[in-house]
Short mmCIF file of C-alpha atoms in Angstrom, two decimals:
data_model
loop_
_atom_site.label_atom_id
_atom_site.label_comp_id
_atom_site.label_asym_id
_atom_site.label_seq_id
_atom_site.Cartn_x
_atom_site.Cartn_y
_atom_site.Cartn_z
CA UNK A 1 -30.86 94.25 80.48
CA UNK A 2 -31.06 90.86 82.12
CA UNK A 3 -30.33 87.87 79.70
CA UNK A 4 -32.83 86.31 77.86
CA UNK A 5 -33.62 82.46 79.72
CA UNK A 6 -34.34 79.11 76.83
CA UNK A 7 -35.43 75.83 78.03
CA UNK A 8 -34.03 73.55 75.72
CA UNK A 9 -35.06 69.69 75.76
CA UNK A 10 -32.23 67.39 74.26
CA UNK A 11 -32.05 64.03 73.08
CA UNK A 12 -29.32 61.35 73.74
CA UNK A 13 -30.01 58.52 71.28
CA UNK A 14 -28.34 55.67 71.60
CA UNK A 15 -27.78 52.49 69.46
CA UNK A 16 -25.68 49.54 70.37
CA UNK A 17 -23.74 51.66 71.99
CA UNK A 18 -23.26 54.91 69.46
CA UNK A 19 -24.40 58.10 70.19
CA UNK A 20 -26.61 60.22 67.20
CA UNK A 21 -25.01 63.87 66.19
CA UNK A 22 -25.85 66.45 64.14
CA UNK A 23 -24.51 69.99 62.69
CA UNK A 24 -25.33 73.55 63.83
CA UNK A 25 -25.87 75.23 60.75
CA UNK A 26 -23.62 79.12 60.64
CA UNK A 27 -26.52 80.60 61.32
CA UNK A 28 -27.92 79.24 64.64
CA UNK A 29 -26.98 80.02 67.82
CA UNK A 30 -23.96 77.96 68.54
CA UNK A 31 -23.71 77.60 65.10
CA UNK A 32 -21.24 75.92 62.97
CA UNK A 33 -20.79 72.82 66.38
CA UNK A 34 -21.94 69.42 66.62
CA UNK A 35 -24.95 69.08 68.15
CA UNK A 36 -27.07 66.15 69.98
CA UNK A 37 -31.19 66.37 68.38
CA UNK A 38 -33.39 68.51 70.00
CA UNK A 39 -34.50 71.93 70.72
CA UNK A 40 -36.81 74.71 72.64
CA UNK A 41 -39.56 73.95 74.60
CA UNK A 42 -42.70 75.72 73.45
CA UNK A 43 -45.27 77.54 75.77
CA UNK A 44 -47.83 74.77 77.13
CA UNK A 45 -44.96 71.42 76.64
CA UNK A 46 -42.99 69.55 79.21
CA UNK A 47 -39.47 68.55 78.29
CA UNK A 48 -40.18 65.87 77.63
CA UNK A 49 -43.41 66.37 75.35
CA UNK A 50 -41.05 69.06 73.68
CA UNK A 51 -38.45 66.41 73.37
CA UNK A 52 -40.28 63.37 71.99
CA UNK A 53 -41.51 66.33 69.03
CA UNK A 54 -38.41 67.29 67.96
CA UNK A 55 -37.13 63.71 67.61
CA UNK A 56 -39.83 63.29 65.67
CA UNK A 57 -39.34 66.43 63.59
CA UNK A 58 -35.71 66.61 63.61
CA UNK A 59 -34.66 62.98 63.07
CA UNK A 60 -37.71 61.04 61.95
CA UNK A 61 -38.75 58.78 64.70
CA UNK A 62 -40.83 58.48 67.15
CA UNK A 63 -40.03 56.84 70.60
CA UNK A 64 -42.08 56.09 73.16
CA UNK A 65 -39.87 54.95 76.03
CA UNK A 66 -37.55 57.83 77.38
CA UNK A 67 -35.53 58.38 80.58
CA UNK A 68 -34.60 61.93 82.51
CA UNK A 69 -31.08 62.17 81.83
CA UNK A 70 -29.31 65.38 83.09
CA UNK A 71 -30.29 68.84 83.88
CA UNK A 72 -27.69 71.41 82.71
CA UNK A 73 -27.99 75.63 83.22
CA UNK A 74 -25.40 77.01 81.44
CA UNK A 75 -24.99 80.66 81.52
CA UNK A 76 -23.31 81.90 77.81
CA UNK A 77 -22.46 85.94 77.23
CA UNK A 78 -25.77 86.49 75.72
CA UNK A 79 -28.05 84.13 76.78
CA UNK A 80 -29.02 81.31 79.61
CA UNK A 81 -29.97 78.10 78.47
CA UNK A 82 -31.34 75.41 80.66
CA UNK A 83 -30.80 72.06 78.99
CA UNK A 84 -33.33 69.39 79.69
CA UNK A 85 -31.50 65.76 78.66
CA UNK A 86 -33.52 62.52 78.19
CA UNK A 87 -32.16 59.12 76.75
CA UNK A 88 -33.66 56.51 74.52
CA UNK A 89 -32.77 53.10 72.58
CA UNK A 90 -33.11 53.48 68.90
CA UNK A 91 -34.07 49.68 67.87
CA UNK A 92 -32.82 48.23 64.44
CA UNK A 93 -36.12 48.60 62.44
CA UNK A 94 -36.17 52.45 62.64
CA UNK A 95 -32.58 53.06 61.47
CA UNK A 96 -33.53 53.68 58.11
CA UNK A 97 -36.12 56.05 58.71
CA UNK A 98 -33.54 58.48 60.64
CA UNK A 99 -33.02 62.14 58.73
CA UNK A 100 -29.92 62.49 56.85
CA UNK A 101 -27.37 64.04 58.10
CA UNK A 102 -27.37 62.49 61.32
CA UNK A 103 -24.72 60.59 62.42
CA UNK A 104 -23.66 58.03 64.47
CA UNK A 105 -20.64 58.59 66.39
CA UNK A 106 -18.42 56.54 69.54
CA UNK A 107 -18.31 57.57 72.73
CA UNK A 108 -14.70 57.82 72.25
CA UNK A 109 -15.24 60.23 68.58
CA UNK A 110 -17.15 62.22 70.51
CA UNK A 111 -14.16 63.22 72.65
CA UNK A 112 -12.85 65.04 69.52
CA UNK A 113 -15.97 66.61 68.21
CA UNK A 114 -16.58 70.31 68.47
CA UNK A 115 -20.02 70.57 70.92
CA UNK A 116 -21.11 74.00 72.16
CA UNK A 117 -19.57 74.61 75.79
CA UNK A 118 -22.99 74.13 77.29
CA UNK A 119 -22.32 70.09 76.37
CA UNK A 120 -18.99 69.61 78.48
CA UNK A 121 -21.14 67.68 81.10
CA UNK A 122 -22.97 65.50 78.62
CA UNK A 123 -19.91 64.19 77.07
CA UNK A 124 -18.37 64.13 80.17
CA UNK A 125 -21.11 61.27 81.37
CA UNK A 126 -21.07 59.72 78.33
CA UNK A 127 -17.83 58.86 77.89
CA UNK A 128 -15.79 55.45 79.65
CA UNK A 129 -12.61 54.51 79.94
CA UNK A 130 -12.01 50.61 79.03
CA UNK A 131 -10.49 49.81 82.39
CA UNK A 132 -12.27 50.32 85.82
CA UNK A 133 -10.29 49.28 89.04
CA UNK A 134 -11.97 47.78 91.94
CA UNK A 135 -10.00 48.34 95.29
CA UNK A 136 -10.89 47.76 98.48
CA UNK A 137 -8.11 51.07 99.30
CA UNK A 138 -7.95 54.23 98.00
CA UNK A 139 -4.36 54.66 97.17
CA UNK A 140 -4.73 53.97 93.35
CA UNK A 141 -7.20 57.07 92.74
CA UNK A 142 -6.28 58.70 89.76
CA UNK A 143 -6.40 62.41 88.21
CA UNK A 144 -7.18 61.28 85.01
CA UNK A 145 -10.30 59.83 83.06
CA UNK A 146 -9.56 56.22 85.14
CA UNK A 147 -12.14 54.91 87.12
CA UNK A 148 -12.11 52.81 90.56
CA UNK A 149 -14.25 51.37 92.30
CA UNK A 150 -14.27 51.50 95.49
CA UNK A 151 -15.64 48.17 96.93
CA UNK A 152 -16.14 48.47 100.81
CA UNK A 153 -16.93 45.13 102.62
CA UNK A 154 -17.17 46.45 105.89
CA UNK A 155 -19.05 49.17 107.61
CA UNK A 156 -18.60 52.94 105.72
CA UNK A 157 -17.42 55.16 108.89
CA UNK A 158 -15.88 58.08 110.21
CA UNK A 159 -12.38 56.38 109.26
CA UNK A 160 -13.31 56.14 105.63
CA UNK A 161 -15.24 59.50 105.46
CA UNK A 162 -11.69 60.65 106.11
CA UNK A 163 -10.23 59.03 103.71
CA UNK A 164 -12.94 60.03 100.91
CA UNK A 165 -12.61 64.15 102.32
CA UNK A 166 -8.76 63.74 101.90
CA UNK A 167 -8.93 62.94 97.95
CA UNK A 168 -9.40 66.17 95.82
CA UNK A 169 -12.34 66.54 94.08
CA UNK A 170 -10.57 65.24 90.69
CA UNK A 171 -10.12 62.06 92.78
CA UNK A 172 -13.58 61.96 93.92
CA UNK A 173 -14.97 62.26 90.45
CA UNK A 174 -13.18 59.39 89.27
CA UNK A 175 -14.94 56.94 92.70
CA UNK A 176 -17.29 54.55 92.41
CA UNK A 177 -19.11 53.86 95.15
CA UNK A 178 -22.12 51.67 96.25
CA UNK A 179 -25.49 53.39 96.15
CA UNK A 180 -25.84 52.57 99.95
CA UNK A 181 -22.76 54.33 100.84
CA UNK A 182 -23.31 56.94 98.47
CA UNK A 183 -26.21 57.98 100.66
CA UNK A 184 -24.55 58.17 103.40
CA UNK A 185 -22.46 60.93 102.33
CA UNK A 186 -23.18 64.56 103.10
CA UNK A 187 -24.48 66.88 100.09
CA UNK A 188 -21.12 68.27 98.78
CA UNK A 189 -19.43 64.65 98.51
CA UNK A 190 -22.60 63.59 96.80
CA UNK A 191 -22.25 65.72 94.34
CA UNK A 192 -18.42 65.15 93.75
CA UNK A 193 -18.91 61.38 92.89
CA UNK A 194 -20.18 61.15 89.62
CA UNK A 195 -20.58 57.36 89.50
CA UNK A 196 -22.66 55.35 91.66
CA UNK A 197 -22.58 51.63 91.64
CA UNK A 198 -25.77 49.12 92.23
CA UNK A 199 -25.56 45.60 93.18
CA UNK A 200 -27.85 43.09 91.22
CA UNK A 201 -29.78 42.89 94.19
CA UNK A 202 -30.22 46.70 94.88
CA UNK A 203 -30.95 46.90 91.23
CA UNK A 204 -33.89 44.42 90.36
CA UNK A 205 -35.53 46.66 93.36
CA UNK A 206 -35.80 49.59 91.60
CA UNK A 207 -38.19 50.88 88.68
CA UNK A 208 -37.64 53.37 86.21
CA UNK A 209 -37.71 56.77 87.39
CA UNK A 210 -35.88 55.88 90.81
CA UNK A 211 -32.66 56.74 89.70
CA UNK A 212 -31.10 60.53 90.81
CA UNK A 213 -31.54 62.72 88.03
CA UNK A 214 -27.65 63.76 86.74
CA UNK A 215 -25.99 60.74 88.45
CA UNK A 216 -24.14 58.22 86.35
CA UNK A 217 -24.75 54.58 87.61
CA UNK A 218 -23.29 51.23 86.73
CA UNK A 219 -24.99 47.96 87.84
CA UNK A 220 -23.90 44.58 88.43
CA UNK A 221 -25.61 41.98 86.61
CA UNK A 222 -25.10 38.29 86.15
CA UNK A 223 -28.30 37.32 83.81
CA UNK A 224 -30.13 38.26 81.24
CA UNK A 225 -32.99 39.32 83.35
CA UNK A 226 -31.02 41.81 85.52
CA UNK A 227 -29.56 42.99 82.20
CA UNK A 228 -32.73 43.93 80.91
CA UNK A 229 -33.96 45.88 83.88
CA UNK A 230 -30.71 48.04 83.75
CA UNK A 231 -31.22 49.33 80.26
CA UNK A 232 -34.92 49.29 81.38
CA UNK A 233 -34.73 51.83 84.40
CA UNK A 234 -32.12 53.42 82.37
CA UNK A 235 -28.58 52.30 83.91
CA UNK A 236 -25.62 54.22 82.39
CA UNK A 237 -23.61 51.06 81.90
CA UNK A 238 -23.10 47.48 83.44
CA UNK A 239 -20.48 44.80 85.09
CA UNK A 240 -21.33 41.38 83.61
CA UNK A 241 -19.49 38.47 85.83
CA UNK A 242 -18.45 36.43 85.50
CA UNK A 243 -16.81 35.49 82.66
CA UNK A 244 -14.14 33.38 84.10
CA UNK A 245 -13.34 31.61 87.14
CA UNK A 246 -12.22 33.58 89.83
CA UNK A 247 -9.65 33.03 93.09
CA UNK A 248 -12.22 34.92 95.34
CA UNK A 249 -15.02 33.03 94.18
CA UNK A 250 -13.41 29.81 92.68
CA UNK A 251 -17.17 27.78 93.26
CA UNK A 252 -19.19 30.36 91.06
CA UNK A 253 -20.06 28.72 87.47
CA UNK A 254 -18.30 30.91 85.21
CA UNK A 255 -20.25 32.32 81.42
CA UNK A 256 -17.41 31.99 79.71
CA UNK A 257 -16.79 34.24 76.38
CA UNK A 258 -19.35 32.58 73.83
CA UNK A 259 -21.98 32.56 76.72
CA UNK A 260 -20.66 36.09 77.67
CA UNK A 261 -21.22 37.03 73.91
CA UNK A 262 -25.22 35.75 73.65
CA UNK A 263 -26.07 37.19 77.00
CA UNK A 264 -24.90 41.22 75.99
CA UNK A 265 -25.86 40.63 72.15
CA UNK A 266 -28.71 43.02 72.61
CA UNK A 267 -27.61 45.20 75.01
CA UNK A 268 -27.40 48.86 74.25
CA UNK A 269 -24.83 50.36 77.14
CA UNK A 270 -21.78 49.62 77.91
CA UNK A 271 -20.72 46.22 78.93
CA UNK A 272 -17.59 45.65 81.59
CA UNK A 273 -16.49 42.47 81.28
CA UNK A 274 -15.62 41.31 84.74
CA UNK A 275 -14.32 38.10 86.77
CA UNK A 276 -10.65 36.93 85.93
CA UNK A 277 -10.07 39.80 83.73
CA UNK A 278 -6.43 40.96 82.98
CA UNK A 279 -6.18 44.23 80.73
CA UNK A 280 -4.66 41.47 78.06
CA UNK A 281 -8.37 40.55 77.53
CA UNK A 282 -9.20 43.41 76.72
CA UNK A 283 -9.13 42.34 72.66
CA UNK A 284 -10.97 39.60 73.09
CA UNK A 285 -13.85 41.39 75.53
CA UNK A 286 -14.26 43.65 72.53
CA UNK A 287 -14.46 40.92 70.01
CA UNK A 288 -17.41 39.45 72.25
CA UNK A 289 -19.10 42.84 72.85
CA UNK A 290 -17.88 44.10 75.67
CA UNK A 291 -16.96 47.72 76.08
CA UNK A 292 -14.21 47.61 78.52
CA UNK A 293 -13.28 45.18 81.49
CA UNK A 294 -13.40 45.43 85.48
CA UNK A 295 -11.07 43.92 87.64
CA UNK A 296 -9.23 43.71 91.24
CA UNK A 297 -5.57 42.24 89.96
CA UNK A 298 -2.84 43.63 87.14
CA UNK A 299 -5.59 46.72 87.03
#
């Protein structure tokens, strides 16, 4: 008998940078896990329709602006879900009216919380390290949960399609690499880098709903207005530079940490501090808002 097949429309809700969980009661399937709000898609809904409901059963709020997240078929020993992700901002003024128990939780406690294996992927993308690389070489690609970027200056060719088919697909995951590049690449490598970057340029082009579906991306962003439209076309995190004075580009004004501070105050993904950085900073970043910091030296 062939298994039966649930659409399931999940919600990641995010506030200032915290992620809302719940608890699988015993007797759900699943049960007795942590669990991110949402649930099945009736006969006659879209995901979304069926997603915006349940936030406003389940938790108590209703949103209006949501982005496609993720698409996730997971295949368990009695049944096939398909998960159907979406994210939204939760502003101040409804935190009160959120369901108890619902909880707020880092991206780093979610690490250690106990999600149904169907989830792997979602906590996968939601989770940073503090400390993203930029390198214009390949040789300090990790097998671990670091990130590089890999900033390319001059044309991507057959030389450097080498060099990206010669990493293991660990490596690969753990690339950055510019959306115009990223394009260039053949399905399968595609697929294998998980983070694409956008400069502020390539970004302020875009609107919501141009972004790949299942695709993490980071943007670069040096005002408030380019800050903004991330978070507005739904950007999985940001650089902000820079913050101070830098030997590449020792002419360019620098925001400096109180101006740093004011510009990110509002901003609900995670902020990389970039431009002069040192992992020392890393403290003070924090103190000022930032999630992690960027940076080519001492990374």
């Amino acid at each position: 008998m062939p298994k039966p097949i649930v659409d399931v429309a999940i919600a990641i809700l995010i506030h200032r940078g915290k992620i809302l969980v719940g608890w699988r009661g015993e007797q759900q399937h699943q049960g007795g896990k942590h669990e991110f709000p949402g649930g099945k898609v009736e006969q006659g809904e879209t995901p979304e329709e069926a997603c915006r409901r349940e936030i406003y059963e389940e938790v108590g709020i209703g949103l209006k602006d949501w982005h496609q997240f993720d698409y996730i078929h997971h295949e368990y020993d009695d049944i096939i879900v398909n998960l159907h992700l979406f994210h939204s901002y939760v502003p101040d003024e409804l935190l009160n009216l959120i369901h108890q128990p619902w909880t707020w939780y880092t991206r780093e406690q979610l690490l250690h919380l106990n999600f149904p294996k169907a989830n792997k992927d979602i906590i996968k993308r939601l989770y940073w390290p503090h400390f993203i690389k930029i390198s214009h070489t390949l040789t300090s690609v990790e097998n671990s949960d670091a990130l590089l970027y890999w900033r390319i200056e001059d044309e991507f060719g057959p030389r450097e399609v080498e060099q990206l088919t010669a990493l293991d697909e660990g490596q690969r995951s753990n690339l950055i690499i510019n959306v115009d590049i990223w394009q260039q690449l053949n399905p399968e490598l595609k697929k294998q880098i998980k983070t694409v970057h956008l400069k502020q340029s390539q970004l302020m082009s875009l609107h919501k709903g141009d972004l790949e579906v299942g695709v993490r991306f980071i943007a670069a962003c040096h005002d408030a207005v380019s800050l903004q439209h991330a978070q507005q076309i739904g950007c999985d995190a940001v650089f902000v530079s820079p913050v101070k004075v830098t030997a590449t580009h020792p002419d360019v004004s620098a925001l400096g940490w109180d101006r740093f501070a004011d510009l990110i105050e509002k901003c609900q993904i995670p902020v990389f501090a970039l431009g002069g950085m040192s992992p020392d900073d890393l403290a003070t970043a924090q103190q000022h808002g930032a999630y992690g910091l960027a940076g080519i030296r001492n990374f």
